[in-house]
Coordinates of C-alpha atoms and ligand atoms in Angstrom, one line a residue:
X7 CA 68.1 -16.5 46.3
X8 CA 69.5 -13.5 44.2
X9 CA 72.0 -14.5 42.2
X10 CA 73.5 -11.2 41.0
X11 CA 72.1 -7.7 41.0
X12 CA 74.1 -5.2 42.2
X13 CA 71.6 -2.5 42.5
X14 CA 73.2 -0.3 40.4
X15 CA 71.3 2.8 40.8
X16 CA 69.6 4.7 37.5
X17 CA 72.3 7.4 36.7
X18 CA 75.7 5.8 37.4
X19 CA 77.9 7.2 34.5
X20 CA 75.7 10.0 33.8
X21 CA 76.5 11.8 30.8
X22 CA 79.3 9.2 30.3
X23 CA 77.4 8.9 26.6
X24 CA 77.7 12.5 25.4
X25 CA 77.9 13.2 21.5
X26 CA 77.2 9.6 20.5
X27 CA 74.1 9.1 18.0
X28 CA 71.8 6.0 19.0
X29 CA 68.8 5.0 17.1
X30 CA 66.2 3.5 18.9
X31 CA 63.5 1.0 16.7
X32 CA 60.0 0.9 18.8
X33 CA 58.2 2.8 21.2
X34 CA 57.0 -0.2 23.1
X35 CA 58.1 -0.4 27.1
X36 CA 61.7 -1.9 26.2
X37 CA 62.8 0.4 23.6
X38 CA 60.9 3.7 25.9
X39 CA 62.9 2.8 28.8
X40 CA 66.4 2.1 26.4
X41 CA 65.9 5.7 25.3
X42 CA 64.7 7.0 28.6
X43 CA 67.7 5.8 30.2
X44 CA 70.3 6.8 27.4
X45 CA 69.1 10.1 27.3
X46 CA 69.8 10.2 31.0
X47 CA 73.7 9.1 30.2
X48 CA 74.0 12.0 28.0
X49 CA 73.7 10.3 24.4
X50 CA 71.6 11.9 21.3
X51 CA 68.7 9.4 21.3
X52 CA 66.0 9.6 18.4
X53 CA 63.4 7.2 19.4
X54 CA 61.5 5.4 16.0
X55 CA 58.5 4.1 16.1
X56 CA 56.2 3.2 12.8
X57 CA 52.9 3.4 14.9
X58 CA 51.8 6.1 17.8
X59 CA 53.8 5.5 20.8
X60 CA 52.8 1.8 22.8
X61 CA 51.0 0.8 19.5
X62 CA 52.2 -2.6 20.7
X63 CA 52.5 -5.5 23.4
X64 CA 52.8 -2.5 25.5
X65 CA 49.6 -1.3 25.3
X66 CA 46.8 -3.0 26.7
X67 CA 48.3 -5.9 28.4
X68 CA 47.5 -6.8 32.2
X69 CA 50.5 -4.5 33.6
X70 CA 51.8 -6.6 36.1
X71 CA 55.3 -6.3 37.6
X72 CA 55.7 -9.8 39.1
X73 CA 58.6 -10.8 40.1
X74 CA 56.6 -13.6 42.2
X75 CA 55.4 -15.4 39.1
X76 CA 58.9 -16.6 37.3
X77 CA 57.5 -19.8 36.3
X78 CA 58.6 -20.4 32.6
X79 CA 56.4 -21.4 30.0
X80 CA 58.6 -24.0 28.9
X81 CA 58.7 -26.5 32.2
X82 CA 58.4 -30.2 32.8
X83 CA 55.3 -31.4 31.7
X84 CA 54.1 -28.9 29.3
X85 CA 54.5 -31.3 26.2
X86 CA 51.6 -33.3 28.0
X87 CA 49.5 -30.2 28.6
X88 CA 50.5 -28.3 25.5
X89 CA 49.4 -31.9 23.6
X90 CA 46.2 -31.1 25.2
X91 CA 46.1 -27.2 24.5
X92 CA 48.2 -26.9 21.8
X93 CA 44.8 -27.9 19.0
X94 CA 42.1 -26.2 20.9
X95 CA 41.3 -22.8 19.6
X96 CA 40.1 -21.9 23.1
X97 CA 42.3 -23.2 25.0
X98 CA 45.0 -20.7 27.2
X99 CA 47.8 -21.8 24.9
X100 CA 47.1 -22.3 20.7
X101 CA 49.2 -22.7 18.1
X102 CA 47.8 -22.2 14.7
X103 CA 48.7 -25.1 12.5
X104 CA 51.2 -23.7 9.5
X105 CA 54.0 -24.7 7.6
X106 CA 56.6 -22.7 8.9
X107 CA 60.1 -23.9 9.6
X108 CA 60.8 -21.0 11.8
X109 CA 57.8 -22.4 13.2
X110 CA 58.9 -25.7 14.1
X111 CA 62.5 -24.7 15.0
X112 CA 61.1 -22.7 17.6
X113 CA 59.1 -25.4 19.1
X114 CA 61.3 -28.0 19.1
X115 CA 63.9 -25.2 21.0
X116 CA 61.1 -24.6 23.2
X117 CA 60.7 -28.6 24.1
X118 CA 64.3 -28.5 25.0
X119 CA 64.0 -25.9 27.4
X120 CA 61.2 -27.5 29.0
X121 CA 64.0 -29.6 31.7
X122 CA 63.7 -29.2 35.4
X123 CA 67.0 -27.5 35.4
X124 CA 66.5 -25.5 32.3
X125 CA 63.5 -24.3 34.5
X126 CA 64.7 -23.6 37.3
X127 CA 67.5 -21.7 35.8
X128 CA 65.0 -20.0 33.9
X129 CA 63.1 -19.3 36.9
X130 CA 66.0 -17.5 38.3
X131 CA 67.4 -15.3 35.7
X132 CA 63.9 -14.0 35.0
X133 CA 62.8 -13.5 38.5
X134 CA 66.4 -11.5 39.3
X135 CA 64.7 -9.5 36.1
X136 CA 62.0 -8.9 37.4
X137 CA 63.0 -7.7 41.2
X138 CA 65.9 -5.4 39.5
X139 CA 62.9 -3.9 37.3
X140 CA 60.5 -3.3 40.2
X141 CA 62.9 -1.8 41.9
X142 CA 63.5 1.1 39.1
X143 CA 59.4 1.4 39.1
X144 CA 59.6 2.3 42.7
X145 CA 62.4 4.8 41.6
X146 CA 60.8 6.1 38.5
X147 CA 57.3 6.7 38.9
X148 CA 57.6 9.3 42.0
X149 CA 60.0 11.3 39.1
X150 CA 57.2 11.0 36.4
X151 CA 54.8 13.4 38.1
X152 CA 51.7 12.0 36.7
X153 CA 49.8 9.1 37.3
X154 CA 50.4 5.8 36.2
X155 CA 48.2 4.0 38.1
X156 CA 51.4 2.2 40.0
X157 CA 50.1 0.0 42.8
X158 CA 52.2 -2.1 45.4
X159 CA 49.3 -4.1 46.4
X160 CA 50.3 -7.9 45.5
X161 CA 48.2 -10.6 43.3
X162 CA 46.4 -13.2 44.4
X163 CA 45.6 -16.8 42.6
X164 CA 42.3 -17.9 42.5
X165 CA 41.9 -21.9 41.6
X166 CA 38.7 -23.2 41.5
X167 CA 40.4 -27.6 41.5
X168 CA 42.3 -28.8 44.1
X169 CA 44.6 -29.8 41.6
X170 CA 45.1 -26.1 40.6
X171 CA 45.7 -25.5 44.0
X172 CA 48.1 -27.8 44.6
X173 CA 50.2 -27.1 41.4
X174 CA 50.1 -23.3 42.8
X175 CA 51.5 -24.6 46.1
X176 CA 53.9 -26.2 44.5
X177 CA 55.1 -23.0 42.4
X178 CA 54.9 -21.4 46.0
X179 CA 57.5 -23.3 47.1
X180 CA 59.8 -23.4 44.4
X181 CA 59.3 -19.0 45.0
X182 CA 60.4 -19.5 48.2
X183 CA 63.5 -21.2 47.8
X184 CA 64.3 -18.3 45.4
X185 CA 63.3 -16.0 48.8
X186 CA 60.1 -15.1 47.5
X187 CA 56.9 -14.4 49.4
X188 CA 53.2 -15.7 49.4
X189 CA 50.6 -16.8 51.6
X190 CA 47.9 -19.8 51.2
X191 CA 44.5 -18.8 50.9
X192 CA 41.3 -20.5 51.9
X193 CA 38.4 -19.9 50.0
X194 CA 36.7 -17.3 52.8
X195 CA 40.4 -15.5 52.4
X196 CA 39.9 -15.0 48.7
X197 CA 36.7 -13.5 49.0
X198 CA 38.0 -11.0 51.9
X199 CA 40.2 -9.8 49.0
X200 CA 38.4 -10.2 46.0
X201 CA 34.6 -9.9 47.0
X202 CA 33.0 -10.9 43.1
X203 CA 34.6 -14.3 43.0
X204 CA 32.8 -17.3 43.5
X205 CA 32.1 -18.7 47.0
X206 CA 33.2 -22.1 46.9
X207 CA 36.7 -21.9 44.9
X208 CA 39.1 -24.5 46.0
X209 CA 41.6 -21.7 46.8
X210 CA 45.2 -20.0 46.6
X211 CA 47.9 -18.0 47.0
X212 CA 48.3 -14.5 48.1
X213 CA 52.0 -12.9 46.5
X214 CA 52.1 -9.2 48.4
X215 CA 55.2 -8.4 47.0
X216 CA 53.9 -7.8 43.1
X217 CA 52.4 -4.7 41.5
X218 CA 50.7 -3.4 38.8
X219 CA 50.6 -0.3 36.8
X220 CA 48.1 1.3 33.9
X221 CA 51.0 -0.1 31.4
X222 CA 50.4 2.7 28.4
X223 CA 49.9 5.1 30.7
X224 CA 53.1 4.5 32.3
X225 CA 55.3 4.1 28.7
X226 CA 53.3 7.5 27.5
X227 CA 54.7 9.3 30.5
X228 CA 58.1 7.7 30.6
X229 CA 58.4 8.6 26.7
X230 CA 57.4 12.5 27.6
X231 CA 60.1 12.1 30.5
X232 CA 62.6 11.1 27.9
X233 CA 61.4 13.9 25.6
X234 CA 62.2 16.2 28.2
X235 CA 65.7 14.6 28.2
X236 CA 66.5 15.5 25.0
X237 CA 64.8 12.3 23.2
X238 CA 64.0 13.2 19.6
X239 CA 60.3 11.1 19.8
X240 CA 59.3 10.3 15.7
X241 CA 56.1 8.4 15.9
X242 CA 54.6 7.5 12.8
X243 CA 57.9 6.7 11.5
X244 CA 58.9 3.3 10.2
X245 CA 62.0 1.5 9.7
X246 CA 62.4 0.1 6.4
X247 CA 65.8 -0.6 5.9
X248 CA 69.3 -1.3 8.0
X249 CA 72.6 -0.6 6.1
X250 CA 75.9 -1.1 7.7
X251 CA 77.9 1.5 6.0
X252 CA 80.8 0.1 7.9
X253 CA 82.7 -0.4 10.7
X254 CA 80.0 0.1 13.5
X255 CA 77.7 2.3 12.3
X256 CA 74.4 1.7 11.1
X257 CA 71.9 3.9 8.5
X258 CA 68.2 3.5 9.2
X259 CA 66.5 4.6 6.1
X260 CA 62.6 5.1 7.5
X261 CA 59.5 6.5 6.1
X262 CA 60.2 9.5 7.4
X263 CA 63.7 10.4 7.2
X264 CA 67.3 8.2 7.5
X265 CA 69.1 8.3 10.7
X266 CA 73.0 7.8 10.7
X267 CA 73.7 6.3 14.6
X268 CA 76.7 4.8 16.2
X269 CA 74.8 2.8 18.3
X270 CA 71.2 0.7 16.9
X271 CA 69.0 -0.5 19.5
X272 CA 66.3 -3.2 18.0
X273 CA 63.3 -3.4 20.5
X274 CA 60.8 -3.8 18.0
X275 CA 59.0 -6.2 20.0
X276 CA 57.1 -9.2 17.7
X277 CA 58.9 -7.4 14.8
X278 CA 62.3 -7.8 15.7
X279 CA 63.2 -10.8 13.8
X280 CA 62.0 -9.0 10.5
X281 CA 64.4 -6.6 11.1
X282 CA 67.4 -8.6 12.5
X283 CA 67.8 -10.8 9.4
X284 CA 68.2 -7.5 7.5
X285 CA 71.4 -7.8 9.8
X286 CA 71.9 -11.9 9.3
X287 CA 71.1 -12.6 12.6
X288 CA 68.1 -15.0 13.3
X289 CA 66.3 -14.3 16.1
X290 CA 63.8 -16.9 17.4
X291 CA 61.0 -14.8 18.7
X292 CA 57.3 -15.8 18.1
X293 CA 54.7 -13.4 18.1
X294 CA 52.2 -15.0 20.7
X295 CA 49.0 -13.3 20.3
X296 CA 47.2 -12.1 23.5
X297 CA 43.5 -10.4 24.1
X298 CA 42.3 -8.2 26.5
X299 CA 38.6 -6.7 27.5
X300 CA 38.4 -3.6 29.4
X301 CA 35.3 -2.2 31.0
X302 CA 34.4 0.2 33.4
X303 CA 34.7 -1.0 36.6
X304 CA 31.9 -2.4 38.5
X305 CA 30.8 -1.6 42.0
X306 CA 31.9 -4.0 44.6
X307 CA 35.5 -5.1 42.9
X308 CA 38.6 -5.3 45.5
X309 CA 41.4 -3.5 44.5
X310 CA 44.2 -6.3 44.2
X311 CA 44.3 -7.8 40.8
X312 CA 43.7 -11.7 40.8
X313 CA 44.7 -14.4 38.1
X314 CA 42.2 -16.9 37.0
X315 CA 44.3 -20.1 37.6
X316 CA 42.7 -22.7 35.1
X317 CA 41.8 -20.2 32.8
X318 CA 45.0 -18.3 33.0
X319 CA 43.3 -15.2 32.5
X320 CA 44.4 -11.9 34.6
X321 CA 42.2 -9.2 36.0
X322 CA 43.4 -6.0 36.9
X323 CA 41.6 -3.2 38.5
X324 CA 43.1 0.0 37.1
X325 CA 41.6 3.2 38.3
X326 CA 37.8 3.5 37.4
X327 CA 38.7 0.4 34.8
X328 CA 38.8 -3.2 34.6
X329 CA 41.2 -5.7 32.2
X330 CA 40.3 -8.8 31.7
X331 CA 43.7 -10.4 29.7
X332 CA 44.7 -13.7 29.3
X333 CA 45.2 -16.4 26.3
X334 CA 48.3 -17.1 24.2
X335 CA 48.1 -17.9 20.5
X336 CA 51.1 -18.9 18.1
X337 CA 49.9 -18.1 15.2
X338 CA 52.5 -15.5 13.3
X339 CA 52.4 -12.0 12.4
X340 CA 48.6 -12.2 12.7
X341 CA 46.6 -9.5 14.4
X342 CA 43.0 -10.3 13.9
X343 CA 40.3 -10.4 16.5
X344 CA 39.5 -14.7 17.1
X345 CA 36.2 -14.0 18.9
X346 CA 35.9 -17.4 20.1
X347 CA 39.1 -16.4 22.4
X348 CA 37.7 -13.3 23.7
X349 CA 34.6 -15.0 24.4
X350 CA 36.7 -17.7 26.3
X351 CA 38.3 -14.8 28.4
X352 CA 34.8 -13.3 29.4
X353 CA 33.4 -17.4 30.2
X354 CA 36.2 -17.1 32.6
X355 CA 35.7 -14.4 34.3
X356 CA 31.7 -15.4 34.8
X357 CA 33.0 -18.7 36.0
X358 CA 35.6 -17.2 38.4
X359 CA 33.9 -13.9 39.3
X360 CA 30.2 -13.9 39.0
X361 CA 30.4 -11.3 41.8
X362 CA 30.7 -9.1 39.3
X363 CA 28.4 -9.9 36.0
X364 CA 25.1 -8.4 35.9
X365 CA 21.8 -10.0 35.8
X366 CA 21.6 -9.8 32.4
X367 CA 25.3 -11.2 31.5
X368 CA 29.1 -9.8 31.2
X369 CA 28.3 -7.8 28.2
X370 CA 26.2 -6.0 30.2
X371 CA 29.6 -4.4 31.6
X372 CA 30.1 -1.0 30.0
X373 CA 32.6 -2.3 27.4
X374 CA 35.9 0.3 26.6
X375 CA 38.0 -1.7 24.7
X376 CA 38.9 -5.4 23.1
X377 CA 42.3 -5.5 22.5
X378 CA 45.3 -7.8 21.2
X379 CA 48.6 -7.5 21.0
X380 CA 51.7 -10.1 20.3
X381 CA 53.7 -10.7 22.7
X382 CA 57.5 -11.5 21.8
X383 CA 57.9 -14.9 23.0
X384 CA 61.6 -16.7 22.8
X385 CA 61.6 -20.6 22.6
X386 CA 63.2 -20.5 26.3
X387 CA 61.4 -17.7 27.9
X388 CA 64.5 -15.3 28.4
X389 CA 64.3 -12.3 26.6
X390 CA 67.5 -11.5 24.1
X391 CA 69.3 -7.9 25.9
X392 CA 72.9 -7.9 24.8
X393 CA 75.1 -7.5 21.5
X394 CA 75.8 -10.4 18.7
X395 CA 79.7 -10.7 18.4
X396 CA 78.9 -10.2 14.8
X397 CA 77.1 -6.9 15.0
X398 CA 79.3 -4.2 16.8
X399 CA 76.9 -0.9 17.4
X400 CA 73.6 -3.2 17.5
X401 CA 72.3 -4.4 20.7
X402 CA 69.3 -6.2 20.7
X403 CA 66.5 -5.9 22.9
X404 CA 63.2 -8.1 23.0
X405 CA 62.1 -11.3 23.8
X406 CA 60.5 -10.5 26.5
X407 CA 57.0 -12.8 26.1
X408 CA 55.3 -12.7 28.8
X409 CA 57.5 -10.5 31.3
X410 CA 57.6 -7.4 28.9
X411 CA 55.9 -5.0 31.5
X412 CA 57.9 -6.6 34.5
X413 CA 61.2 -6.1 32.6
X414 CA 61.3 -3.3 30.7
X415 CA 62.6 -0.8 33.0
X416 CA 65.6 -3.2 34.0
X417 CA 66.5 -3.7 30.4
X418 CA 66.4 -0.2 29.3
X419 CA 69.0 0.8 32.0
X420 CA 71.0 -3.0 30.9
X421 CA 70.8 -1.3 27.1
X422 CA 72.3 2.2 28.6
X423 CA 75.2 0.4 30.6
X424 CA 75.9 -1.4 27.5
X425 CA 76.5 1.4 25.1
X426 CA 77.9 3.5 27.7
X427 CA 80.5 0.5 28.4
X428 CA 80.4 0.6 32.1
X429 CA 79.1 -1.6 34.8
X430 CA 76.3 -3.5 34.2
X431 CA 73.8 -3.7 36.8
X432 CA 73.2 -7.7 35.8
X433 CA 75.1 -10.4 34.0
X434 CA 74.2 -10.4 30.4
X435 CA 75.3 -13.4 29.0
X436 CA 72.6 -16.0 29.5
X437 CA 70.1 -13.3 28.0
X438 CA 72.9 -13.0 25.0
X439 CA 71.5 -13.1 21.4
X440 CA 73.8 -15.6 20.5
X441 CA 72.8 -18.2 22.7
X442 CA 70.3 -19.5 20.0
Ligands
LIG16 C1 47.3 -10.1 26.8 C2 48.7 -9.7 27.3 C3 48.9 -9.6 28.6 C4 50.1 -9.3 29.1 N1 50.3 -9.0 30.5 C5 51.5 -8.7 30.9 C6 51.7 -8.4 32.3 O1 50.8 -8.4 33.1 N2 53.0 -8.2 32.8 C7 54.1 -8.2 31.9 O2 55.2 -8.0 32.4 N3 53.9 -8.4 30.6 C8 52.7 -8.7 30.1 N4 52.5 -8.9 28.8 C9 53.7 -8.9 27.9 C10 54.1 -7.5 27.5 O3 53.0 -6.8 27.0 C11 55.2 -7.5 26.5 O4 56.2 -8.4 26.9 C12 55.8 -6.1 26.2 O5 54.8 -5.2 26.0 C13 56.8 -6.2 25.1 O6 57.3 -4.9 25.0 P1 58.2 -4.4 23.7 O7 58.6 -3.0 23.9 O8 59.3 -5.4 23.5 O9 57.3 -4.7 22.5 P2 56.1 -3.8 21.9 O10 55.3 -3.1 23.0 O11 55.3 -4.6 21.0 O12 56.9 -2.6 21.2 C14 57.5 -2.8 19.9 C15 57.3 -1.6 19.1 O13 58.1 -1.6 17.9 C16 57.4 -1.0 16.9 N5 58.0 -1.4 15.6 C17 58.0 -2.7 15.1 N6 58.7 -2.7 13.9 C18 59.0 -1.4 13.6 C19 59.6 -0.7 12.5 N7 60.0 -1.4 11.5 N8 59.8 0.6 12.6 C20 59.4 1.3 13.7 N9 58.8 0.8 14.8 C21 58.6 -0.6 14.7 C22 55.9 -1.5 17.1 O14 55.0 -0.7 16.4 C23 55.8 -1.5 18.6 O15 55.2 -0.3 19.1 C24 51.2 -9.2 28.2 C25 51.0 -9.3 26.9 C26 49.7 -9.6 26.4 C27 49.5 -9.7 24.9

């Protein structure tokens, strides 16, 4: 079921935004594909970022576009299963005991949410998302001229219960009454794909309609496209301050240099709320930590990247490398390494895919990188794209948790429409910022 896309295609209104001045705040995949997609409406785009270019979420995340996998966080039953995650530091989902009233607004917002119908609406808006968005990748990468490591290839779920299995079937057909795709797997099946997992799994699902791309690789190049557009690119550059001068314009006062703009974007990712109360608005957006390990790739891996049901940890083949990602911890603006999770990525992936782990263990595996990055997470699971009525000349665009790789595309060209005032390829309102 799509509910409302209208395939709007990436130029419509081209140059519609000529001689306006937007700042855009972070050079993560949302605000990347804002500027990349207001540049290509005509407007005077400098792009801000306080780090190098995807020194975020966007970096080293598992870079699936999966539309298929819509399921919110926030869904009946969690409270029982979160009870049962929430403590454990190596458990998929952890929140870090703190007194925070932000904190515990956003949970108990979060425990709202978690309604079959809440979910289900949930599951729609963010899987009309994610189609809209992977249909741009399928437009934009061809333009990009490098490669991005873009693969239309699917994803497969790997369960090693039967009660995995049959909570996966059951996601399966919620997909399909939404018109998605997937296939049931047998255990024989899931090796025919993924050769290095363990005979014996209980089974799952095969979704050929997802992707996956090398997600840096893919912002880097989309950034240099924008460049090309016109995009003034300041890396190294961080906001400090937001006046309101008056009227709609905003002055960004940075560490290097002040920008006067008619039009603010915020897509600072996990740092977004810091700088919307500058504006008074409160935005609920957790940062929800995630790790990955990448290694070069074995011999004897199949190409289609597979998610570790249980474990909830992805693996994505990309190129001559492999990511394992996976894990979810609440625990604030917090970027330090928690060992214990990274170890409970790689125990996962010996459990799962021992196919793959040398005689003498995983960190055998020639290691590249350990990785984390916080994920933007909103107490219902939608990401915030849209204006606050209080804020004319700010549009806000983050939130996206778990989806940010899927999405980003879509809600750059939403954030172009917006400014430029003409259709929009989607409905904004249930993604509003003042729905909170
Ligand atoms: C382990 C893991 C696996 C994931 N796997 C997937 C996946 O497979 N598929 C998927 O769709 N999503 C995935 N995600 C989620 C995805 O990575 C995020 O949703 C997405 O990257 C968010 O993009 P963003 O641009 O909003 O934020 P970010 O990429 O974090 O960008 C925000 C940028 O703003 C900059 N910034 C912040 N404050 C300031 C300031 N004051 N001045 C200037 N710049 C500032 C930051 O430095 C940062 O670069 C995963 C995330 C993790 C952690």
């Amino acid at each position: 079921m799509r509910t409302g896309y209208a395939g709007v295609g990436m130029s419509d209104g081209q140059n519609s935004l000529g001689e306006r001045d937007v700042v855009v705040v972070g050079g993560g995949v949302v605000g990347v594909a804002s500027a990349y997609f207001l540049a290509r409406r005509g407007a005077r785009v400098s792009l801000l970022e306080q780090g190098e270019l995807c020194a975020g979420a966007s970096y080293g995340n598992a870079g699936w576009i999966f539309p298929s996998h819509s399921t919110p966080l926030p869904a009946p039953g969690v409270l029982r299963q979160s009870l049962r995650w929430l403590f454990d530091r190596e458990s998929p989902l952890y929140v870090k005991p703190r007194p925070s009233l932000e904190l515990a607004r956003w949970l108990l917002a979060f425990l709202r949410a978690s309604t079959e119908a809440r979910a289900r609406r949930t599951f729609a808006l963010n899987r009309e998302l994610s189609l809209a968005s992977h249909e741009l990748y399928a437009k934009l990468v061809p333009e990009l001229g490098v490669e991005v490591g873009y693969r239309q290839l699917g994803l497969i779920l790997a369960c090693r219960t039967r009660r995995a299995l049959e909570t996966a079937l059951a996601e399966l057909a919620v997909l399909r009454e939404f018109g998605g795709e997937g296939r049931r797997l047998g255990p024989e099946e899931l090796l025919d794909f993924q050769p290095a997992l363990a005979p014996g799994l209980a089974g799952g699902v095969y979704f050929p309609a997802d992707a996956h791309v090398s997600p840096a690789e893919f912002v880097c190049a989309l950034a240099a496209e924008a460049a090309r557009l016109g995009v003034e690119v300041r890396t190294q550059t961080e906001v400090l301050r937001i006046e309101r001068p008056g009227g709609s314009r905003s002055r960004v006062i940075a560490t290097r240099g002040e920008f006067a703009c008619d039009e603010l974007v915020l897509a600072g990712g996990a740092w977004s709320p810091g700088l919307a109360r500058q504006l008074g608005l409160r935005l609920p957006v957790q940062p929800a930590k995630g790790y990955s390990v990448t290694v070069r790739r074995p011999d004897g891996v199949g190409d289609v990247p597979v998610m570790l049901s249980e474990a909830k940890v992805g693996v994505t083949p990309l190129g001559p490398l492999l990511r394992f990602a996976g894990t979810l911890e609440l625990a604030g603006l917090d970027l330090s390494i928690q060992q214990r999770r990274v170890d409970a990525i790689l125990r996962a992936v010996c459990n799962y895919l021992p196919g793959l782990v040398p005689e003498g263990g995983i960190e055998e595996l020639e290691r590249v990188e350990t990785w984390r990055g916080l994920r933007p997470l909103t107490p219902d699971d939608l990401p915030v794209i849209g204006r606050a009525r209080a804020l004319p000349g700010v549009v806000i665009a983050t939130g996206h948790g778990m989806s940010g790789i899927s999405q980003g595309p879509i809600t750059g060209l939403l954030v172009a429409q917006l400014i430029a005032g003409g259709p929009s390829a989607l409905d904004l309102a249930p993604f509003s910022p003042d729905r909170f």
